[in-house]
Amino acid sequence: MSITGREIITLQIGHYSNYVGAHWWNLQEAAFSNNTENPSEINNDVLFREGQTRRCEVTFTPRLVLSDLQGSLGALTEDGGLYEDHLQPDPSLALWPRDKVQVEVAEEPLEKNEFLSDLDAGCSRVELVRNSDDLKREKAIPKRYKLDDSVNVWSDYLRTFYHPRSLAITNKYKHNDEITPFKLFGQGTALWKNEHYQEDFTDRIRAYMEEADNAQGFQVLMDAHDAFSGMSCSALQYLKDEYPSKASLAVVCMPAWFGESSTQDDSARVLNWALTLGSLPELCSLFTPVSTVESGWRYPNTYRTFPYLNYNSQLHYHSSAIVAAGLETASLLYRVRSTRSASLQDVTSDLRVLGRAAAALSLRLPLAIGRHSSLLETLEKWVEPASLFTSLTPHCSLDSRVDLQAVVIRGVGKDRLMGKLPDGADPSNPAYQCRTVEEMLSLFISFSNQDHSVRTRVTSCADPLGTSDPFPHIFNEQLIAPDGYLKEYVDENSHTGVQKSAALAGLHSTDSLGEMLQSLHKETKRIKVSRLPGFFESGLESLECEEKLEQLLCLSECYGHSYDQ
Protein backbone atom coordinates (compact mmCIF):
# COMPACT_ATOMS: atom_id res chain seq x y z
CA MET A 1 0.00 0.00 0.00
CA SER A 2 1.21 3.50 -0.79
CA ILE A 3 2.70 5.37 2.13
CA THR A 4 2.82 8.72 0.35
CA GLY A 5 -0.90 9.31 -0.14
CA ARG A 6 -2.13 11.35 -3.12
CA GLU A 7 -4.03 8.28 -4.38
CA ILE A 8 -6.47 8.64 -7.26
CA ILE A 9 -9.19 6.11 -8.05
CA THR A 10 -10.05 5.57 -11.70
CA LEU A 11 -13.46 4.59 -13.04
CA GLN A 12 -13.92 3.31 -16.60
CA ILE A 13 -17.57 3.20 -17.64
CA GLY A 14 -18.32 1.89 -21.12
CA HIS A 15 -16.74 -0.30 -23.77
CA TYR A 16 -14.79 2.38 -25.64
CA SER A 17 -13.61 3.92 -22.38
CA ASN A 18 -12.20 0.51 -21.52
CA TYR A 19 -10.38 0.51 -24.87
CA VAL A 20 -8.78 3.81 -23.86
CA GLY A 21 -8.13 2.58 -20.34
CA ALA A 22 -6.43 -0.64 -21.47
CA HIS A 23 -3.94 1.41 -23.51
CA TRP A 24 -3.50 3.87 -20.66
CA TRP A 25 -2.53 1.19 -18.15
CA ASN A 26 -0.26 -0.49 -20.70
CA LEU A 27 1.53 2.82 -21.30
CA GLN A 28 2.04 3.30 -17.57
CA GLU A 29 3.37 -0.20 -17.13
CA ALA A 30 5.82 0.39 -19.97
CA ALA A 31 7.30 3.26 -17.93
CA PHE A 32 7.95 1.15 -14.82
CA SER A 33 11.63 1.16 -13.92
CA ASN A 34 13.81 -0.70 -11.43
CA ASN A 35 16.78 1.60 -11.99
CA THR A 36 17.63 2.68 -8.44
CA GLU A 37 20.47 4.92 -9.60
CA ASN A 38 18.21 6.94 -11.88
CA PRO A 39 14.65 6.44 -10.57
CA SER A 40 11.63 7.41 -12.61
CA GLU A 41 10.15 10.86 -12.16
CA ILE A 42 6.67 9.33 -12.28
CA ASN A 43 4.97 8.42 -9.01
CA ASN A 44 3.16 5.22 -10.01
CA ASP A 45 1.65 4.89 -6.54
CA VAL A 46 -0.82 7.63 -7.42
CA LEU A 47 -2.83 5.34 -9.71
CA PHE A 48 -1.54 1.87 -8.75
CA ARG A 49 -1.79 -0.05 -5.50
CA GLU A 50 0.18 -2.83 -3.87
CA GLY A 51 -1.52 -6.03 -2.84
CA GLN A 52 -0.68 -9.62 -2.05
CA THR A 53 -1.85 -12.95 -3.42
CA ARG A 54 -2.57 -15.98 -1.25
CA ARG A 55 0.84 -17.20 -2.28
CA CYS A 56 2.32 -14.10 -0.63
CA GLU A 57 3.35 -12.61 -3.98
CA VAL A 58 3.22 -8.83 -3.87
CA THR A 59 1.24 -7.38 -6.78
CA PHE A 60 0.92 -3.92 -8.30
CA THR A 61 -2.44 -3.26 -9.95
CA PRO A 62 -4.46 -0.19 -10.98
CA ARG A 63 -6.74 1.37 -8.40
CA LEU A 64 -9.61 0.84 -10.82
CA VAL A 65 -13.32 0.03 -11.07
CA LEU A 66 -14.70 -0.55 -14.56
CA SER A 67 -18.14 -1.25 -15.96
CA ASP A 68 -19.01 -3.11 -19.15
CA LEU A 69 -21.61 -5.54 -20.47
CA GLN A 70 -21.82 -9.31 -20.53
CA GLY A 71 -19.69 -10.71 -23.32
CA SER A 72 -17.34 -7.73 -23.47
CA LEU A 73 -14.34 -9.32 -21.75
CA GLY A 74 -13.17 -11.67 -24.46
CA ALA A 75 -10.73 -14.16 -22.95
CA LEU A 76 -10.34 -12.16 -19.71
CA THR A 77 -11.98 -13.63 -16.61
CA GLU A 78 -14.01 -11.42 -14.29
CA ASP A 79 -11.40 -11.68 -11.53
CA GLY A 80 -8.48 -10.94 -13.86
CA GLY A 81 -6.91 -14.36 -13.24
CA LEU A 82 -4.40 -12.86 -10.82
CA TYR A 83 -5.44 -14.08 -7.38
CA GLU A 84 -7.17 -17.38 -8.04
CA ASP A 85 -6.32 -20.47 -10.07
CA HIS A 86 -9.28 -21.58 -12.17
CA LEU A 87 -9.96 -25.29 -12.55
CA GLN A 88 -12.51 -26.56 -15.05
CA PRO A 89 -15.11 -28.86 -13.42
CA ASP A 90 -14.86 -32.53 -14.30
CA PRO A 91 -18.34 -33.91 -15.19
CA SER A 92 -17.17 -37.42 -14.23
CA LEU A 93 -16.84 -36.32 -10.60
CA ALA A 94 -20.56 -35.61 -10.04
CA LEU A 95 -21.65 -35.91 -6.41
CA TRP A 96 -25.10 -37.27 -7.31
CA PRO A 97 -26.27 -40.19 -9.46
CA ARG A 98 -26.01 -39.43 -13.16
CA ASP A 99 -29.67 -40.18 -13.77
CA LYS A 100 -30.59 -37.46 -11.27
CA VAL A 101 -28.28 -34.77 -12.63
CA GLN A 102 -28.38 -32.73 -15.82
CA VAL A 103 -24.85 -31.89 -16.85
CA GLU A 104 -24.37 -28.69 -18.82
CA VAL A 105 -21.09 -28.24 -20.65
CA ALA A 106 -19.55 -24.83 -20.14
CA GLU A 107 -18.73 -22.68 -23.12
CA GLU A 108 -15.32 -23.24 -24.61
CA PRO A 109 -12.90 -20.48 -23.62
CA LEU A 110 -12.20 -17.98 -26.38
CA GLU A 111 -9.05 -18.51 -28.37
CA LYS A 112 -6.37 -15.98 -27.47
CA ASN A 113 -4.38 -14.05 -30.04
CA GLU A 114 -0.63 -14.39 -30.35
CA PHE A 115 0.10 -11.55 -27.97
CA LEU A 116 -2.09 -12.92 -25.15
CA SER A 117 -0.77 -16.44 -25.72
CA ASP A 118 2.78 -15.18 -25.35
CA LEU A 119 1.81 -13.34 -22.16
CA ASP A 120 0.49 -16.56 -20.68
CA ALA A 121 3.69 -18.32 -21.72
CA GLY A 122 5.77 -15.64 -20.04
CA CYS A 123 7.53 -14.62 -23.25
CA SER A 124 7.06 -10.88 -22.95
CA ARG A 125 5.05 -10.23 -19.80
CA VAL A 126 6.36 -7.74 -17.29
CA GLU A 127 5.63 -9.45 -13.99
CA LEU A 128 3.83 -6.98 -11.75
CA VAL A 129 5.51 -8.34 -8.64
CA ARG A 130 7.62 -6.31 -6.25
CA ASN A 131 10.60 -7.48 -4.32
CA SER A 132 11.52 -4.89 -1.69
CA ASP A 133 11.35 -1.57 -3.54
CA ASP A 134 12.21 -2.86 -7.01
CA LEU A 135 10.10 -4.38 -9.76
CA LYS A 136 11.15 -7.73 -11.15
CA ARG A 137 11.09 -8.03 -14.91
CA GLU A 138 11.61 -10.94 -17.24
CA LYS A 139 13.73 -10.11 -20.23
CA ALA A 140 11.38 -9.47 -23.13
CA ILE A 141 11.92 -11.43 -26.31
CA PRO A 142 12.00 -8.96 -29.20
CA LYS A 143 8.90 -9.64 -31.19
CA ARG A 144 6.64 -7.54 -33.36
CA TYR A 145 2.91 -8.22 -32.99
CA LYS A 146 0.36 -7.41 -35.66
CA LEU A 147 -2.88 -7.07 -33.77
CA ASP A 148 -4.97 -4.90 -36.09
CA ASP A 149 -7.02 -7.88 -37.31
CA SER A 150 -7.14 -9.79 -34.01
CA VAL A 151 -8.42 -7.16 -31.56
CA ASN A 152 -12.16 -7.58 -31.05
CA VAL A 153 -12.45 -6.25 -27.48
CA TRP A 154 -10.20 -4.19 -25.25
CA SER A 155 -8.85 -7.17 -23.29
CA ASP A 156 -7.26 -8.55 -26.48
CA TYR A 157 -4.27 -6.24 -25.94
CA LEU A 158 -4.39 -5.71 -22.17
CA ARG A 159 -0.96 -6.34 -20.68
CA THR A 160 -1.65 -5.08 -17.16
CA PHE A 161 -3.18 -7.25 -14.45
CA TYR A 162 -6.49 -5.98 -13.07
CA HIS A 163 -7.47 -6.57 -9.45
CA PRO A 164 -10.56 -8.82 -9.00
CA ARG A 165 -12.24 -5.82 -7.41
CA SER A 166 -11.91 -3.88 -10.68
CA LEU A 167 -14.41 -5.63 -12.94
CA ALA A 168 -18.07 -4.78 -12.31
CA ILE A 169 -19.78 -6.49 -15.25
CA THR A 170 -23.55 -6.30 -15.61
CA ASN A 171 -25.39 -9.36 -16.91
CA LYS A 172 -28.62 -7.49 -17.60
CA TYR A 173 -27.41 -6.41 -21.05
CA LYS A 174 -25.16 -8.13 -23.57
CA HIS A 175 -22.40 -6.59 -25.62
CA ASN A 176 -23.47 -5.93 -29.25
CA ASP A 177 -26.99 -7.20 -28.58
CA GLU A 178 -29.18 -6.15 -31.50
CA ILE A 179 -32.42 -7.28 -29.84
CA THR A 180 -32.05 -5.27 -26.61
CA PRO A 181 -29.33 -2.71 -27.30
CA PHE A 182 -27.92 -0.68 -24.44
CA LYS A 183 -28.10 2.67 -26.19
CA LEU A 184 -30.36 5.16 -24.37
CA PHE A 185 -29.44 7.60 -21.58
CA GLY A 186 -32.37 6.46 -19.46
CA GLN A 187 -31.31 2.81 -19.63
CA GLY A 188 -28.03 3.74 -17.97
CA THR A 189 -29.71 5.64 -15.12
CA ALA A 190 -32.11 2.73 -14.64
CA LEU A 191 -29.19 0.29 -14.40
CA TRP A 192 -27.59 2.44 -11.73
CA LYS A 193 -30.86 2.46 -9.77
CA ASN A 194 -30.72 -1.32 -9.65
CA GLU A 195 -30.00 -1.74 -5.96
CA HIS A 196 -27.83 -4.82 -6.33
CA TYR A 197 -25.64 -3.40 -9.11
CA GLN A 198 -25.25 0.01 -7.49
CA GLU A 199 -24.32 -1.52 -4.16
CA ASP A 200 -21.77 -3.81 -5.80
CA PHE A 201 -20.22 -0.94 -7.78
CA THR A 202 -20.03 1.50 -4.86
CA ASP A 203 -18.65 -1.15 -2.49
CA ARG A 204 -15.69 -1.52 -4.83
CA ILE A 205 -15.06 2.24 -4.76
CA ARG A 206 -15.46 2.35 -1.00
CA ALA A 207 -12.90 -0.42 -0.50
CA TYR A 208 -10.26 1.58 -2.43
CA MET A 209 -11.08 4.73 -0.49
CA GLU A 210 -10.80 2.99 2.87
CA GLU A 211 -7.33 1.64 2.13
CA ALA A 212 -6.03 4.98 0.77
CA ASP A 213 -3.93 7.20 3.01
CA ASN A 214 -5.02 10.54 1.56
CA ALA A 215 -6.94 10.15 -1.69
CA GLN A 216 -6.93 13.14 -4.05
CA GLY A 217 -10.07 12.17 -5.92
CA PHE A 218 -11.25 10.42 -9.06
CA GLN A 219 -10.56 10.07 -12.77
CA VAL A 220 -13.67 8.94 -14.65
CA LEU A 221 -13.34 7.69 -18.22
CA MET A 222 -16.88 7.52 -19.54
CA ASP A 223 -18.75 6.70 -22.72
CA ALA A 224 -21.42 9.24 -23.64
CA HIS A 225 -22.72 7.91 -26.95
CA ASP A 226 -24.81 5.04 -25.53
CA ALA A 227 -26.60 4.14 -22.29
CA PHE A 228 -23.35 4.29 -20.34
CA SER A 229 -23.88 8.06 -20.53
CA GLY A 230 -26.72 7.83 -18.03
CA MET A 231 -24.86 5.42 -15.80
CA SER A 232 -21.73 7.61 -15.83
CA CYS A 233 -23.67 10.70 -14.77
CA SER A 234 -25.32 8.69 -11.98
CA ALA A 235 -21.93 7.44 -10.79
CA LEU A 236 -20.55 10.99 -10.77
CA GLN A 237 -23.57 12.11 -8.74
CA TYR A 238 -22.74 9.40 -6.21
CA LEU A 239 -19.10 10.55 -5.99
CA LYS A 240 -20.21 14.14 -5.50
CA ASP A 241 -22.63 13.19 -2.71
CA GLU A 242 -20.40 10.66 -0.97
CA TYR A 243 -17.01 12.40 -1.34
CA PRO A 244 -17.79 16.13 -1.78
CA SER A 245 -14.28 17.28 -0.85
CA LYS A 246 -12.55 15.17 -3.51
CA ALA A 247 -11.71 16.43 -6.99
CA SER A 248 -13.05 14.62 -10.03
CA LEU A 249 -11.90 14.77 -13.64
CA ALA A 250 -14.34 13.33 -16.18
CA VAL A 251 -12.96 12.22 -19.55
CA VAL A 252 -15.79 11.85 -22.06
CA CYS A 253 -14.60 9.30 -24.63
CA MET A 254 -16.07 9.48 -28.14
CA PRO A 255 -15.32 6.63 -30.58
CA ALA A 256 -14.15 7.57 -34.04
CA TRP A 257 -16.22 4.91 -35.79
CA PHE A 258 -19.69 3.47 -35.29
CA GLY A 259 -20.09 1.24 -38.30
CA GLU A 260 -23.39 1.10 -40.13
CA SER A 261 -26.19 2.75 -38.16
CA SER A 262 -29.69 4.07 -38.69
CA THR A 263 -30.84 7.70 -38.55
CA GLN A 264 -32.51 6.96 -35.23
CA ASP A 265 -29.28 5.53 -33.80
CA ASP A 266 -27.39 8.63 -34.96
CA SER A 267 -29.98 10.88 -33.30
CA ALA A 268 -29.84 8.86 -30.07
CA ARG A 269 -26.05 9.28 -29.91
CA VAL A 270 -26.28 13.04 -30.39
CA LEU A 271 -28.92 13.34 -27.67
CA ASN A 272 -26.90 11.16 -25.28
CA TRP A 273 -23.87 13.42 -25.75
CA ALA A 274 -25.93 16.57 -25.21
CA LEU A 275 -27.55 15.22 -22.04
CA THR A 276 -24.16 14.15 -20.71
CA LEU A 277 -22.27 17.39 -21.41
CA GLY A 278 -25.22 19.37 -20.09
CA SER A 279 -25.09 17.38 -16.83
CA LEU A 280 -21.35 17.36 -16.17
CA PRO A 281 -20.81 20.97 -14.95
CA GLU A 282 -22.80 20.15 -11.81
CA LEU A 283 -21.31 16.69 -11.31
CA CYS A 284 -17.53 17.00 -11.58
CA SER A 285 -14.66 19.42 -11.03
CA LEU A 286 -13.68 19.49 -14.72
CA PHE A 287 -14.46 17.49 -17.84
CA THR A 288 -12.80 17.05 -21.21
CA PRO A 289 -14.39 15.47 -24.31
CA VAL A 290 -11.79 13.39 -26.17
CA SER A 291 -11.71 11.77 -29.60
CA THR A 292 -9.73 11.58 -32.81
CA VAL A 293 -12.88 12.87 -34.56
CA GLU A 294 -12.49 16.44 -35.81
CA SER A 295 -16.10 17.12 -36.81
CA GLY A 296 -19.43 15.42 -37.32
CA TRP A 297 -21.84 15.00 -34.41
CA ARG A 298 -24.42 12.90 -36.18
CA TYR A 299 -21.76 10.84 -37.89
CA PRO A 300 -17.99 11.50 -37.87
CA ASN A 301 -16.83 12.86 -41.22
CA THR A 302 -13.34 14.29 -40.61
CA TYR A 303 -10.55 13.04 -38.36
CA ARG A 304 -7.48 14.49 -36.70
CA THR A 305 -4.23 14.13 -38.57
CA PHE A 306 -0.77 13.89 -37.02
CA PRO A 307 2.39 14.60 -39.05
CA TYR A 308 4.16 11.36 -38.15
CA LEU A 309 1.26 8.97 -37.46
CA ASN A 310 -0.63 6.71 -39.86
CA TYR A 311 -3.66 5.33 -38.06
CA ASN A 312 -6.92 3.69 -39.09
CA SER A 313 -9.80 5.75 -37.69
CA GLN A 314 -12.15 2.78 -38.06
CA LEU A 315 -10.20 0.70 -35.53
CA HIS A 316 -10.98 1.36 -31.86
CA TYR A 317 -7.58 -0.22 -31.18
CA HIS A 318 -5.89 2.66 -33.05
CA SER A 319 -7.99 5.69 -32.11
CA SER A 320 -8.10 4.78 -28.42
CA ALA A 321 -4.29 4.44 -28.38
CA ILE A 322 -3.90 8.06 -29.50
CA VAL A 323 -6.40 9.29 -26.92
CA ALA A 324 -4.67 7.25 -24.21
CA ALA A 325 -1.27 8.72 -25.16
CA GLY A 326 -2.72 12.20 -24.68
CA LEU A 327 -4.24 11.32 -21.31
CA GLU A 328 -1.14 9.50 -20.09
CA THR A 329 1.03 12.52 -20.90
CA ALA A 330 -1.36 15.22 -19.66
CA SER A 331 -2.04 13.37 -16.39
CA LEU A 332 1.64 13.71 -15.47
CA LEU A 333 0.55 17.13 -14.23
CA TYR A 334 -0.46 15.40 -11.00
CA ARG A 335 1.64 12.21 -11.17
CA VAL A 336 5.27 13.37 -11.15
CA ARG A 337 7.41 13.28 -8.03
CA SER A 338 8.63 16.86 -8.36
CA THR A 339 8.04 19.17 -5.42
CA ARG A 340 6.32 21.47 -7.93
CA SER A 341 3.87 18.72 -8.85
CA ALA A 342 0.25 19.83 -8.84
CA SER A 343 -2.58 17.94 -7.23
CA LEU A 344 -5.69 16.88 -9.12
CA GLN A 345 -7.53 19.62 -7.23
CA ASP A 346 -4.94 22.21 -8.35
CA VAL A 347 -5.30 21.25 -12.01
CA THR A 348 -9.10 21.21 -12.07
CA SER A 349 -9.54 24.42 -10.06
CA ASP A 350 -6.93 26.31 -12.11
CA LEU A 351 -8.72 25.50 -15.36
CA ARG A 352 -12.29 25.90 -14.13
CA VAL A 353 -12.92 29.63 -13.87
CA LEU A 354 -15.92 31.79 -14.71
CA GLY A 355 -18.09 28.70 -15.01
CA ARG A 356 -15.86 27.07 -17.62
CA ALA A 357 -16.25 23.44 -16.62
CA ALA A 358 -14.83 22.00 -19.85
CA ALA A 359 -11.24 21.82 -21.09
CA ALA A 360 -9.78 20.64 -24.39
CA LEU A 361 -7.16 17.90 -24.53
CA SER A 362 -4.22 18.19 -26.92
CA LEU A 363 -1.39 15.96 -28.06
CA ARG A 364 1.71 16.12 -30.20
CA LEU A 365 3.04 12.62 -30.78
CA PRO A 366 5.86 12.22 -31.49
CA LEU A 367 7.48 15.52 -30.58
CA ALA A 368 9.90 14.69 -33.39
CA ILE A 369 13.20 16.02 -32.12
CA GLY A 370 16.27 15.38 -34.23
CA ARG A 371 18.74 12.97 -32.73
CA HIS A 372 21.34 15.72 -32.39
CA SER A 373 18.91 18.64 -31.98
CA SER A 374 18.06 20.56 -28.84
CA LEU A 375 14.65 21.58 -27.53
CA LEU A 376 15.40 25.18 -28.46
CA GLU A 377 16.17 24.23 -32.06
CA THR A 378 12.97 22.19 -32.23
CA LEU A 379 10.76 24.96 -30.86
CA GLU A 380 12.24 27.49 -33.25
CA LYS A 381 10.78 25.48 -36.14
CA TRP A 382 7.28 26.53 -35.10
CA VAL A 383 6.07 30.11 -35.44
CA GLU A 384 2.93 29.72 -33.32
CA PRO A 385 2.52 27.55 -30.20
CA ALA A 386 -0.84 26.31 -31.53
CA SER A 387 1.09 24.41 -34.19
CA LEU A 388 2.70 22.44 -31.37
CA PHE A 389 -0.65 21.03 -30.29
CA THR A 390 -3.24 18.94 -32.10
CA SER A 391 -6.65 19.03 -30.45
CA LEU A 392 -8.12 15.74 -29.26
CA THR A 393 -11.45 17.37 -28.46
CA PRO A 394 -14.07 17.08 -31.23
CA HIS A 395 -15.24 20.30 -32.94
CA CYS A 396 -12.60 22.23 -31.00
CA SER A 397 -9.62 24.05 -32.50
CA LEU A 398 -6.67 25.35 -30.52
CA ASP A 399 -6.18 28.10 -33.11
CA SER A 400 -8.81 30.09 -31.19
CA ARG A 401 -8.05 32.19 -28.14
CA VAL A 402 -6.59 30.16 -25.26
CA ASP A 403 -6.68 31.83 -21.86
CA LEU A 404 -5.62 29.06 -19.48
CA GLN A 405 -3.68 25.88 -20.06
CA ALA A 406 -1.68 23.20 -18.30
CA VAL A 407 0.97 21.59 -20.51
CA VAL A 408 3.25 18.58 -20.10
CA ILE A 409 6.39 17.89 -22.11
CA ARG A 410 7.98 14.48 -21.67
CA GLY A 411 10.99 12.62 -23.01
CA VAL A 412 13.21 15.71 -23.09
CA GLY A 413 15.90 15.88 -20.44
CA LYS A 414 17.79 18.91 -19.26
CA ASP A 415 20.76 17.78 -21.35
CA ARG A 416 18.69 18.44 -24.51
CA LEU A 417 17.73 21.99 -23.48
CA MET A 418 19.96 23.83 -25.94
CA GLY A 419 22.99 23.06 -28.03
CA LYS A 420 26.15 25.02 -28.52
CA LEU A 421 25.43 28.71 -29.00
CA PRO A 422 26.03 29.82 -32.59
CA ASP A 423 28.82 32.28 -33.34
CA GLY A 424 27.66 35.85 -32.85
CA ALA A 425 24.68 34.84 -30.73
CA ASP A 426 23.27 37.60 -28.56
CA PRO A 427 23.92 36.49 -24.96
CA SER A 428 21.02 38.66 -23.78
CA ASN A 429 18.53 36.48 -25.67
CA PRO A 430 16.06 35.27 -22.99
CA ALA A 431 16.13 31.73 -24.40
CA TYR A 432 19.81 31.44 -23.51
CA GLN A 433 18.99 32.29 -19.90
CA CYS A 434 16.65 29.32 -19.46
CA ARG A 435 17.92 26.63 -17.14
CA THR A 436 15.05 24.15 -17.21
CA VAL A 437 12.78 22.58 -19.80
CA GLU A 438 9.79 24.24 -18.12
CA GLU A 439 11.36 27.69 -18.46
CA MET A 440 12.17 27.14 -22.13
CA LEU A 441 8.67 25.97 -23.11
CA SER A 442 6.99 28.68 -21.00
CA LEU A 443 9.12 31.33 -22.68
CA PHE A 444 8.26 30.06 -26.14
CA ILE A 445 4.52 30.07 -25.38
CA SER A 446 4.60 33.54 -23.85
CA PHE A 447 6.57 35.12 -26.72
CA SER A 448 4.29 33.54 -29.30
CA ASN A 449 1.11 34.93 -27.73
CA GLN A 450 1.80 38.64 -27.70
CA ASP A 451 -1.85 39.54 -28.39
CA HIS A 452 -2.88 38.52 -24.89
CA SER A 453 -1.53 36.81 -21.81
CA VAL A 454 -1.94 33.04 -21.65
CA ARG A 455 -1.75 31.66 -18.15
CA THR A 456 0.24 28.47 -18.53
CA ARG A 457 1.34 25.79 -16.11
CA VAL A 458 4.22 23.77 -17.60
CA THR A 459 5.40 20.42 -16.25
CA SER A 460 8.28 18.39 -17.64
CA CYS A 461 9.25 14.76 -17.26
CA ALA A 462 12.38 13.19 -18.70
CA ASP A 463 10.68 9.79 -19.01
CA PRO A 464 9.47 9.23 -22.60
CA LEU A 465 6.17 7.65 -23.55
CA GLY A 466 6.63 3.88 -23.86
CA THR A 467 5.06 2.80 -27.16
CA SER A 468 6.27 -0.78 -27.41
CA ASP A 469 3.88 -3.67 -28.09
CA PRO A 470 0.94 -3.89 -27.72
CA PHE A 471 0.74 -0.21 -28.68
CA PRO A 472 -0.32 -0.22 -32.36
CA HIS A 473 2.30 0.34 -35.03
CA ILE A 474 0.95 3.70 -36.19
CA PHE A 475 4.21 5.67 -36.39
CA ASN A 476 5.66 6.54 -39.77
CA GLU A 477 8.73 4.35 -39.38
CA GLN A 478 10.33 5.78 -42.50
CA LEU A 479 10.76 9.02 -40.57
CA ILE A 480 10.76 8.04 -36.88
CA ALA A 481 13.45 5.83 -35.35
CA PRO A 482 12.75 3.15 -32.69
CA ASP A 483 13.89 5.57 -29.96
CA GLY A 484 11.41 8.24 -31.14
CA TYR A 485 13.92 10.61 -32.74
CA LEU A 486 13.68 11.84 -36.31
CA LYS A 487 15.69 9.61 -38.61
CA GLU A 488 18.69 11.20 -40.23
CA TYR A 489 18.10 9.19 -43.40
CA VAL A 490 15.39 6.91 -44.75
CA ASP A 491 16.14 3.24 -44.26
CA GLU A 492 14.25 0.02 -43.73
CA ASN A 493 11.38 -0.15 -41.28
CA SER A 494 12.34 -1.01 -37.74
CA HIS A 495 11.91 -4.64 -36.80
CA THR A 496 10.60 -3.78 -33.35
CA GLY A 497 8.71 -0.58 -34.17
CA VAL A 498 8.92 2.69 -32.24
CA GLN A 499 9.61 1.72 -28.64
CA LYS A 500 9.43 5.13 -27.01
CA SER A 501 8.84 8.74 -27.92
CA ALA A 502 8.94 12.28 -26.63
CA ALA A 503 5.48 13.84 -26.49
CA LEU A 504 3.66 17.04 -25.64
CA ALA A 505 0.11 17.23 -24.28
CA GLY A 506 -2.07 19.66 -22.41
CA LEU A 507 -5.44 20.74 -21.09
CA HIS A 508 -6.67 24.07 -22.47
CA SER A 509 -9.47 26.51 -21.71
CA THR A 510 -10.26 27.99 -25.11
CA ASP A 511 -13.10 29.97 -26.69
CA SER A 512 -13.46 27.17 -29.24
CA LEU A 513 -15.05 25.01 -26.55
CA GLY A 514 -18.02 27.37 -26.55
CA GLU A 515 -18.39 26.90 -30.30
CA MET A 516 -18.21 23.14 -29.84
CA LEU A 517 -20.97 23.16 -27.22
CA GLN A 518 -23.14 25.46 -29.31
CA SER A 519 -22.81 23.21 -32.35
CA LEU A 520 -23.88 20.21 -30.27
CA HIS A 521 -26.85 22.12 -28.89
CA LYS A 522 -27.88 23.21 -32.38
CA GLU A 523 -27.67 19.67 -33.71
CA THR A 524 -29.68 18.35 -30.76
CA LYS A 525 -32.50 20.88 -31.15
CA ARG A 526 -33.14 19.48 -34.64
CA ILE A 527 -34.08 16.11 -33.13
CA LYS A 528 -37.70 15.25 -32.42
CA VAL A 529 -37.09 13.36 -29.18
CA SER A 530 -40.68 12.13 -28.96
CA ARG A 531 -40.11 10.24 -32.21
CA LEU A 532 -37.10 8.32 -30.88
CA PRO A 533 -38.39 4.85 -29.86
CA GLY A 534 -37.95 4.14 -26.17
CA PHE A 535 -36.18 7.34 -25.18
CA PHE A 536 -38.79 8.62 -22.74
CA GLU A 537 -39.98 5.08 -21.97
CA SER A 538 -36.46 4.29 -20.66
CA GLY A 539 -37.02 6.65 -17.73
CA LEU A 540 -35.91 10.05 -19.03
CA GLU A 541 -38.52 12.77 -18.51
CA SER A 542 -39.23 15.48 -21.08
CA LEU A 543 -38.67 18.30 -18.57
CA GLU A 544 -35.34 16.83 -17.48
CA CYS A 545 -34.25 16.63 -21.11
CA GLU A 546 -35.07 20.30 -21.71
CA GLU A 547 -33.21 21.34 -18.55
CA LYS A 548 -30.04 19.52 -19.60
CA LEU A 549 -30.10 21.12 -23.04
CA GLU A 550 -30.56 24.55 -21.46
CA GLN A 551 -27.57 23.87 -19.18
CA LEU A 552 -25.54 22.89 -22.23
CA LEU A 553 -26.33 26.22 -23.87
CA CYS A 554 -25.54 28.15 -20.67
CA LEU A 555 -22.16 26.41 -20.45
CA SER A 556 -21.33 27.40 -24.04
CA GLU A 557 -21.98 31.05 -23.19
CA CYS A 558 -19.30 30.94 -20.46
CA TYR A 559 -16.67 30.91 -23.22
CA GLY A 560 -17.86 34.10 -24.87
CA HIS A 561 -15.68 36.44 -22.82
CA SER A 562 -12.00 36.51 -21.97
CA TYR A 563 -10.39 35.80 -18.63
CA ASP A 564 -8.57 39.10 -18.10
CA GLN A 565 -8.33 40.31 -14.53
GROMACS .gro file of C-alpha atoms in nm, residues 9 65 90 106 125 131 162 188 260-261 340 383 444 459 465 554:
model
   16
    9ILE     CA    1  -0.919   0.611  -0.805
   65VAL     CA    2  -1.332   0.003  -1.107
   90ASP     CA    3  -1.486  -3.253  -1.430
  106ALA     CA    4  -1.955  -2.483  -2.014
  125ARG     CA    5   0.505  -1.023  -1.980
  131ASN     CA    6   1.060  -0.748  -0.432
  162TYR     CA    7  -0.649  -0.598  -1.307
  188GLY     CA    8  -2.803   0.374  -1.797
  260GLU     CA    9  -2.339   0.110  -4.013
  261SER     CA   10  -2.619   0.275  -3.816
  340ARG     CA   11   0.632   2.147  -0.793
  383VAL     CA   12   0.607   3.011  -3.544
  444PHE     CA   13   0.826   3.006  -2.614
  459THR     CA   14   0.540   2.042  -1.625
  465LEU     CA   15   0.617   0.765  -2.355
  554CYS     CA   16  -2.554   2.815  -2.067
   0.00000   0.00000   0.00000
